[in-house]
CSV table of C-alpha atoms and ligand atoms in Angstrom, one decimal:
chain,number,residue,atom,x,y,z
H,1,MET,CA,-4.7,4.4,-39.7
H,2,ALA,CA,-6.6,7.2,-41.4
H,3,ARG,CA,-5.0,10.5,-42.3
H,4,ILE,CA,-7.3,13.2,-41.3
H,5,PHE,CA,-7.6,16.5,-43.2
H,6,CYS,CA,-9.6,19.6,-42.6
H,7,VAL,CA,-10.9,21.5,-45.6
H,8,THR,CA,-10.7,25.0,-44.3
H,9,ASN,CA,-10.9,28.6,-45.4
H,10,GLN,CA,-12.6,31.3,-43.3
H,11,LYS,CA,-13.8,32.9,-46.5
H,12,GLY,CA,-17.3,31.9,-47.6
H,13,GLY,CA,-18.1,30.3,-50.9
H,14,VAL,CA,-14.5,29.6,-52.0
H,15,GLY,CA,-15.1,25.9,-52.8
H,16,LYS,CA,-14.5,24.1,-49.5
H,17,THR,CA,-17.6,21.8,-49.7
H,18,THR,CA,-17.1,21.2,-53.5
H,19,THR,CA,-13.5,20.2,-52.7
H,20,ALA,CA,-14.5,17.9,-49.7
H,21,VAL,CA,-17.2,15.9,-51.6
H,22,ASN,CA,-15.4,15.7,-54.9
H,23,LEU,CA,-12.1,14.8,-53.4
H,24,ALA,CA,-13.9,12.2,-51.2
H,25,ALA,CA,-15.6,10.7,-54.3
H,26,GLY,CA,-12.3,10.7,-56.1
H,27,LEU,CA,-10.5,9.0,-53.3
H,28,ALA,CA,-13.3,6.4,-53.1
H,29,LYS,CA,-13.0,5.8,-56.8
H,30,ILE,CA,-9.3,5.0,-56.5
H,31,GLY,CA,-9.9,2.5,-53.7
H,32,GLN,CA,-9.4,4.7,-50.6
H,33,ARG,CA,-11.8,4.0,-47.7
H,34,THR,CA,-13.1,7.5,-47.0
H,35,LEU,CA,-15.2,9.3,-44.5
H,36,VAL,CA,-16.6,12.8,-44.8
H,37,VAL,CA,-17.4,14.7,-41.6
H,38,ASP,CA,-19.7,17.7,-42.2
H,39,LEU,CA,-18.9,20.3,-39.6
H,40,ASP,CA,-21.0,23.1,-41.1
H,41,PRO,CA,-24.6,23.8,-39.9
H,42,GLN,CA,-25.4,24.6,-43.6
H,43,GLY,CA,-25.2,20.8,-44.2
H,44,ASN,CA,-24.0,21.3,-47.8
H,45,ALA,CA,-21.5,18.4,-47.7
H,46,THR,CA,-24.3,16.2,-46.3
H,47,MET,CA,-26.7,17.1,-49.1
H,48,GLY,CA,-24.0,17.0,-51.7
H,49,SER,CA,-23.2,13.4,-50.7
H,50,GLY,CA,-26.8,12.3,-51.3
H,51,ILE,CA,-28.0,12.4,-47.7
H,52,ASP,CA,-31.0,14.4,-46.7
H,53,LYS,CA,-29.9,16.7,-43.8
H,54,ARG,CA,-33.6,17.2,-42.8
H,55,ALA,CA,-34.0,13.5,-42.2
H,56,LEU,CA,-31.0,12.8,-40.0
H,57,GLN,CA,-31.8,10.9,-36.9
H,58,LEU,CA,-28.3,11.7,-35.4
H,59,SER,CA,-25.7,14.2,-36.6
H,60,VAL,CA,-22.3,15.5,-35.8
H,61,TYR,CA,-24.1,17.7,-33.2
H,62,ASP,CA,-24.7,14.5,-31.2
H,63,VAL,CA,-21.1,13.5,-31.6
H,64,LEU,CA,-19.8,16.9,-30.3
H,65,LEU,CA,-22.2,16.8,-27.3
H,66,GLU,CA,-21.2,13.2,-26.7
H,67,ASN,CA,-24.7,11.8,-27.1
H,68,ALA,CA,-23.6,9.4,-29.8
H,69,SER,CA,-20.5,7.9,-31.3
H,70,ILE,CA,-19.2,8.3,-34.9
H,71,ALA,CA,-20.1,4.7,-35.5
H,72,GLU,CA,-23.7,5.4,-34.6
H,73,VAL,CA,-24.0,8.6,-36.6
H,74,ARG,CA,-22.2,7.8,-39.9
H,75,GLN,CA,-24.1,6.6,-42.9
H,76,HIS,CA,-22.8,4.9,-46.0
H,77,SER,CA,-23.8,6.7,-49.1
H,78,ALA,CA,-23.8,4.1,-51.8
H,79,LYS,CA,-24.2,6.5,-54.7
H,80,VAL,CA,-20.9,8.3,-53.8
H,81,GLY,CA,-18.9,5.4,-52.4
H,82,TYR,CA,-17.9,6.9,-49.0
H,83,ASP,CA,-19.3,7.3,-45.5
H,84,VAL,CA,-20.8,10.5,-44.1
H,85,VAL,CA,-21.2,12.0,-40.7
H,86,GLY,CA,-24.0,14.5,-41.4
H,87,ALA,CA,-24.8,18.0,-40.2
H,88,ASN,CA,-27.8,20.3,-40.2
H,89,ARG,CA,-29.0,23.5,-38.6
H,90,GLU,CA,-29.0,21.9,-35.1
H,91,LEU,CA,-25.2,22.2,-35.2
H,92,ALA,CA,-25.4,26.0,-35.0
H,93,GLY,CA,-26.5,25.5,-31.3
H,94,ALA,CA,-23.5,23.4,-30.5
H,95,GLU,CA,-21.2,26.4,-30.8
H,96,VAL,CA,-23.0,28.0,-27.8
H,97,GLU,CA,-23.5,24.8,-25.8
H,98,LEU,CA,-19.8,23.7,-26.2
H,99,VAL,CA,-18.5,26.9,-24.7
H,100,ALA,CA,-19.5,25.8,-21.2
H,101,LEU,CA,-18.2,22.3,-21.5
H,102,ASP,CA,-14.8,20.8,-20.8
H,103,ARG,CA,-12.5,19.6,-23.6
H,104,ARG,CA,-14.7,21.6,-25.9
H,105,ASP,CA,-12.1,21.9,-28.7
H,106,LYS,CA,-11.1,18.2,-28.6
H,107,ARG,CA,-14.5,16.5,-28.8
H,108,LEU,CA,-14.3,15.6,-32.5
H,109,LYS,CA,-10.8,14.4,-32.1
H,110,GLN,CA,-11.7,12.0,-29.3
H,111,ALA,CA,-14.8,10.7,-31.2
H,112,LEU,CA,-12.7,10.0,-34.4
H,113,GLU,CA,-10.2,7.9,-32.5
H,114,GLN,CA,-12.7,5.1,-32.4
H,115,VAL,CA,-12.9,4.8,-36.2
H,116,VAL,CA,-9.4,5.9,-37.5
H,117,GLY,CA,-8.6,2.2,-38.1
H,118,GLU,CA,-11.5,1.8,-40.5
H,119,TYR,CA,-10.5,4.5,-43.1
H,120,ASP,CA,-7.6,5.6,-45.2
H,121,VAL,CA,-8.7,9.2,-45.4
H,122,ILE,CA,-11.1,11.3,-43.3
H,123,LEU,CA,-12.1,14.7,-44.7
H,124,ILE,CA,-13.7,17.4,-42.5
H,125,ASP,CA,-15.7,20.1,-44.2
H,126,CYS,CA,-15.4,23.2,-42.1
H,127,PRO,CA,-17.8,26.2,-41.9
H,128,PRO,CA,-16.6,29.6,-43.3
H,129,SER,CA,-15.3,30.9,-39.9
H,130,LEU,CA,-12.5,30.3,-37.5
H,131,SER,CA,-15.1,29.2,-34.8
H,132,LEU,CA,-15.1,26.6,-32.2
H,133,LEU,CA,-16.5,24.2,-34.8
H,134,THR,CA,-13.5,24.8,-37.1
H,135,LEU,CA,-11.2,24.6,-34.0
H,136,ASN,CA,-12.6,21.1,-33.4
H,137,GLY,CA,-11.7,20.3,-37.0
H,138,LEU,CA,-8.2,21.7,-36.7
H,139,CYS,CA,-7.6,19.8,-33.4
H,140,SER,CA,-8.6,16.5,-35.0
H,141,ALA,CA,-6.5,16.8,-38.2
H,142,HIS,CA,-3.1,15.9,-39.4
H,143,GLY,CA,-3.3,18.4,-42.1
H,144,VAL,CA,-5.2,21.4,-43.5
H,145,LEU,CA,-6.3,21.5,-47.1
H,146,VAL,CA,-7.0,25.1,-48.2
H,147,PRO,CA,-9.0,25.7,-51.3
H,148,MET,CA,-8.7,29.2,-52.7
H,149,GLN,CA,-9.6,31.3,-55.6
H,150,CYS,CA,-6.8,33.1,-57.2
H,151,GLU,CA,-8.0,36.6,-56.4
H,152,TYR,CA,-6.3,39.5,-54.7
H,153,PHE,CA,-8.2,39.3,-51.4
H,154,ALA,CA,-7.5,35.6,-51.2
H,155,LEU,CA,-3.9,36.2,-50.3
H,156,GLU,CA,-4.9,38.6,-47.5
H,157,GLY,CA,-7.2,36.1,-46.0
H,158,LEU,CA,-4.6,33.4,-46.2
H,159,SER,CA,-2.3,35.1,-43.8
H,160,ASP,CA,-5.0,35.0,-41.1
H,161,LEU,CA,-5.6,31.4,-41.7
H,162,VAL,CA,-1.9,30.6,-41.6
H,163,ASN,CA,-1.6,32.4,-38.3
H,164,THR,CA,-4.5,30.4,-36.8
H,165,ILE,CA,-2.9,27.2,-38.0
H,166,LYS,CA,0.4,28.2,-36.4
H,167,GLN,CA,-1.3,28.9,-33.1
H,168,VAL,CA,-3.2,25.7,-33.1
H,169,HIS,CA,0.0,23.9,-34.0
H,170,ALA,CA,1.9,25.6,-31.1
H,171,ASN,CA,-0.8,25.2,-28.4
H,172,LEU,CA,-3.3,22.5,-29.2
H,173,ASN,CA,-2.2,20.1,-32.0
H,174,PRO,CA,1.5,19.7,-32.6
H,175,GLN,CA,0.9,17.4,-35.6
H,176,LEU,CA,-1.1,20.0,-37.6
H,177,GLU,CA,0.4,21.1,-40.9
H,178,VAL,CA,-0.7,22.6,-44.1
H,179,ILE,CA,-1.0,19.6,-46.4
H,180,GLY,CA,-1.7,21.8,-49.4
H,181,LEU,CA,-3.1,24.9,-51.0
H,182,LEU,CA,-5.5,24.1,-53.8
H,183,ARG,CA,-6.3,26.5,-56.6
H,184,VAL,CA,-10.0,26.2,-57.4
H,185,MET,CA,-12.5,27.8,-59.8
H,186,PHE,CA,-9.5,28.6,-61.9
H,187,ASP,CA,-9.9,30.4,-65.2
H,188,PRO,CA,-6.6,30.6,-67.1
H,189,ARG,CA,-8.0,33.3,-69.4
H,190,ILE,CA,-8.0,35.8,-66.5
H,191,THR,CA,-4.6,37.4,-66.2
H,192,LEU,CA,-5.0,38.3,-62.5
H,193,GLN,CA,-5.7,34.7,-61.7
H,194,GLN,CA,-2.5,33.7,-63.4
H,195,GLN,CA,-0.6,36.3,-61.5
H,196,VAL,CA,-2.0,35.4,-58.1
H,197,SER,CA,-1.3,31.7,-58.9
H,198,GLU,CA,2.3,32.6,-59.6
H,199,GLN,CA,2.5,34.6,-56.3
H,200,LEU,CA,1.1,31.6,-54.4
H,201,LYS,CA,3.8,29.3,-55.9
H,202,GLN,CA,6.5,31.8,-55.0
H,203,HIS,CA,5.4,32.2,-51.4
H,204,PHE,CA,4.3,28.6,-50.6
H,205,GLY,CA,6.3,26.6,-53.1
H,206,ALA,CA,5.7,22.8,-52.9
H,207,LYS,CA,2.8,23.4,-50.5
H,208,VAL,CA,0.7,24.4,-53.5
H,209,PHE,CA,-0.9,21.3,-55.2
H,210,ASP,CA,0.1,20.8,-58.8
H,211,THR,CA,-3.4,20.0,-59.6
H,212,ILE,CA,-5.6,23.0,-60.4
H,213,ILE,CA,-9.4,22.7,-60.3
H,214,PRO,CA,-10.9,24.6,-63.2
H,215,ARG,CA,-14.1,26.6,-63.1
H,216,ASN,CA,-16.6,24.0,-64.4
H,217,VAL,CA,-20.3,24.3,-64.6
H,218,ARG,CA,-20.8,20.5,-64.0
H,219,LEU,CA,-19.3,20.9,-60.6
H,220,ALA,CA,-21.8,23.6,-59.8
H,221,GLU,CA,-24.8,21.7,-61.1
H,222,ALA,CA,-24.0,18.4,-59.3
H,223,PRO,CA,-25.2,19.5,-55.8
H,224,SER,CA,-28.7,20.0,-57.0
H,225,TYR,CA,-28.8,16.3,-57.8
H,226,GLY,CA,-27.3,15.4,-54.4
H,227,LEU,CA,-24.1,14.2,-56.0
H,228,PRO,CA,-20.4,15.3,-56.2
H,229,GLY,CA,-19.5,16.2,-59.8
H,230,VAL,CA,-17.1,13.3,-59.8
H,231,VAL,CA,-20.2,11.0,-59.7
H,232,PHE,CA,-22.6,13.2,-61.6
H,233,ASP,CA,-20.5,13.6,-64.7
H,234,PRO,CA,-17.3,11.6,-64.3
H,235,SER,CA,-15.9,12.7,-67.7
H,236,SER,CA,-16.2,16.4,-67.1
H,237,LYS,CA,-13.1,18.5,-66.7
H,238,GLY,CA,-13.9,19.3,-63.1
H,239,ALA,CA,-14.4,15.7,-62.2
H,240,LEU,CA,-11.2,14.6,-63.9
H,241,SER,CA,-9.3,17.3,-62.0
H,242,PHE,CA,-10.6,16.0,-58.7
H,243,ILE,CA,-9.4,12.4,-59.6
H,244,ASP,CA,-6.0,13.9,-60.3
H,245,LEU,CA,-6.1,15.6,-56.9
H,246,ALA,CA,-7.0,12.3,-55.2
H,247,HIS,CA,-3.9,10.7,-56.7
H,248,GLU,CA,-1.8,13.7,-55.8
H,249,LEU,CA,-3.0,13.6,-52.2
H,250,VAL,CA,-2.4,9.9,-51.8
H,251,ALA,CA,1.2,10.5,-53.2
H,252,ARG,CA,1.7,13.3,-50.7
H,253,ILE,CA,0.6,11.1,-47.8
H,254,ALA,CA,2.9,8.3,-48.9
H,255,ALA,CA,5.8,10.7,-49.1
H,256,ARG,CA,5.5,11.6,-45.5
Q,1,ATP,P1,-19.3,28.0,-47.7
Q,1,ATP,O1,-18.3,29.0,-47.2
Q,1,ATP,O2,-20.7,28.7,-47.8
Q,1,ATP,O3,-19.4,26.7,-47.0
Q,1,ATP,P2,-17.8,26.7,-49.7
Q,1,ATP,O4,-16.5,27.3,-49.4
Q,1,ATP,O5,-18.0,25.4,-49.1
Q,1,ATP,O6,-19.0,27.7,-49.2
Q,1,ATP,P3,-18.8,25.8,-52.2
Q,1,ATP,O7,-20.2,25.6,-51.6
Q,1,ATP,O8,-18.1,24.5,-52.4
Q,1,ATP,O9,-18.0,26.8,-51.3
Q,1,ATP,O10,-18.9,26.6,-53.5
Q,1,ATP,C1,-19.5,27.8,-53.6
Q,1,ATP,C2,-20.2,27.9,-55.0
Q,1,ATP,O11,-19.3,27.8,-56.0
Q,1,ATP,C3,-21.2,26.7,-55.2
Q,1,ATP,O12,-22.3,27.2,-55.8
Q,1,ATP,C4,-20.4,25.8,-56.0
Q,1,ATP,O13,-21.3,24.9,-56.8
Q,1,ATP,C5,-19.6,26.7,-56.9
Q,1,ATP,N1,-18.3,26.1,-57.3
Q,1,ATP,C6,-17.4,25.6,-56.5
Q,1,ATP,N2,-16.3,25.1,-57.1
Q,1,ATP,C7,-16.6,25.3,-58.5
Q,1,ATP,C8,-15.9,25.1,-59.7
Q,1,ATP,N3,-14.7,24.6,-59.7
Q,1,ATP,N4,-16.5,25.5,-60.8
Q,1,ATP,C9,-17.7,26.1,-60.8
Q,1,ATP,N5,-18.4,26.3,-59.7
Q,1,ATP,C10,-17.9,26.0,-58.5
Q,2,MG,MG1,-19.3,24.8,-47.6
């Protein structure tokens, strides 16, 4: 049975998609059967996994509106080694359409039940908001993986997210927990980043992943080739850190 994790942070541009696709590629490399669900109308995880979002016949939008099953929508991306449920701009409309429908926050969860036996890990890439789309992600997941930059405002945003997770845990999804906080785009030369990193450790202890993702230009270049950095330049520092993270996540899952 797959463990399902949401990559979530309501802040934009913090490295959610980079984490989702590179962790997925890392997991695939170490033999984990992996599915990425793109839950963001920007479709960045879709493109970054080598699938053209403009050419999708079916997308996660059809899953949420129950026009299609995950099995019908997913595609295997041979270049990256994992399966993808793609998204594109059409998904922006789902937000409005879902409001009037029943079980609107549980649609993804129900759809995933059909395929959980086929994967070891399912990663959901969330949009930068605490919207109905993100709520579908949180209701589906066992855990939330929070990428964050070690900056002052990051800590402030984190308390909103932790509150949302607590509410979802109490009211909608009792199995939900924070599987880990991930320090990303880290530059050890910047004193403030070291300080915030220390504060994170003090506040959240073992919830913080030991693995740190460095700021690495190869990770930023890879999406323009439609690839995760782990595939684009496997020997880069960024790629190696995501392989470490894949191992650390698998160990965390096994320890539960
Ligand atoms: P959004 O909120 O828009 O969905 P996001 O949280 O998914 O954004 P990404 O798209 O992953 O964030 O990253 C934002 C930008 O930072 C991208 O241009 C990405 O290539 C770059 N980036 C992410 N991680 C790193 C890193 N470790 N080193 C260098 N650049 C990075
Ligand atoms: Mg993104």
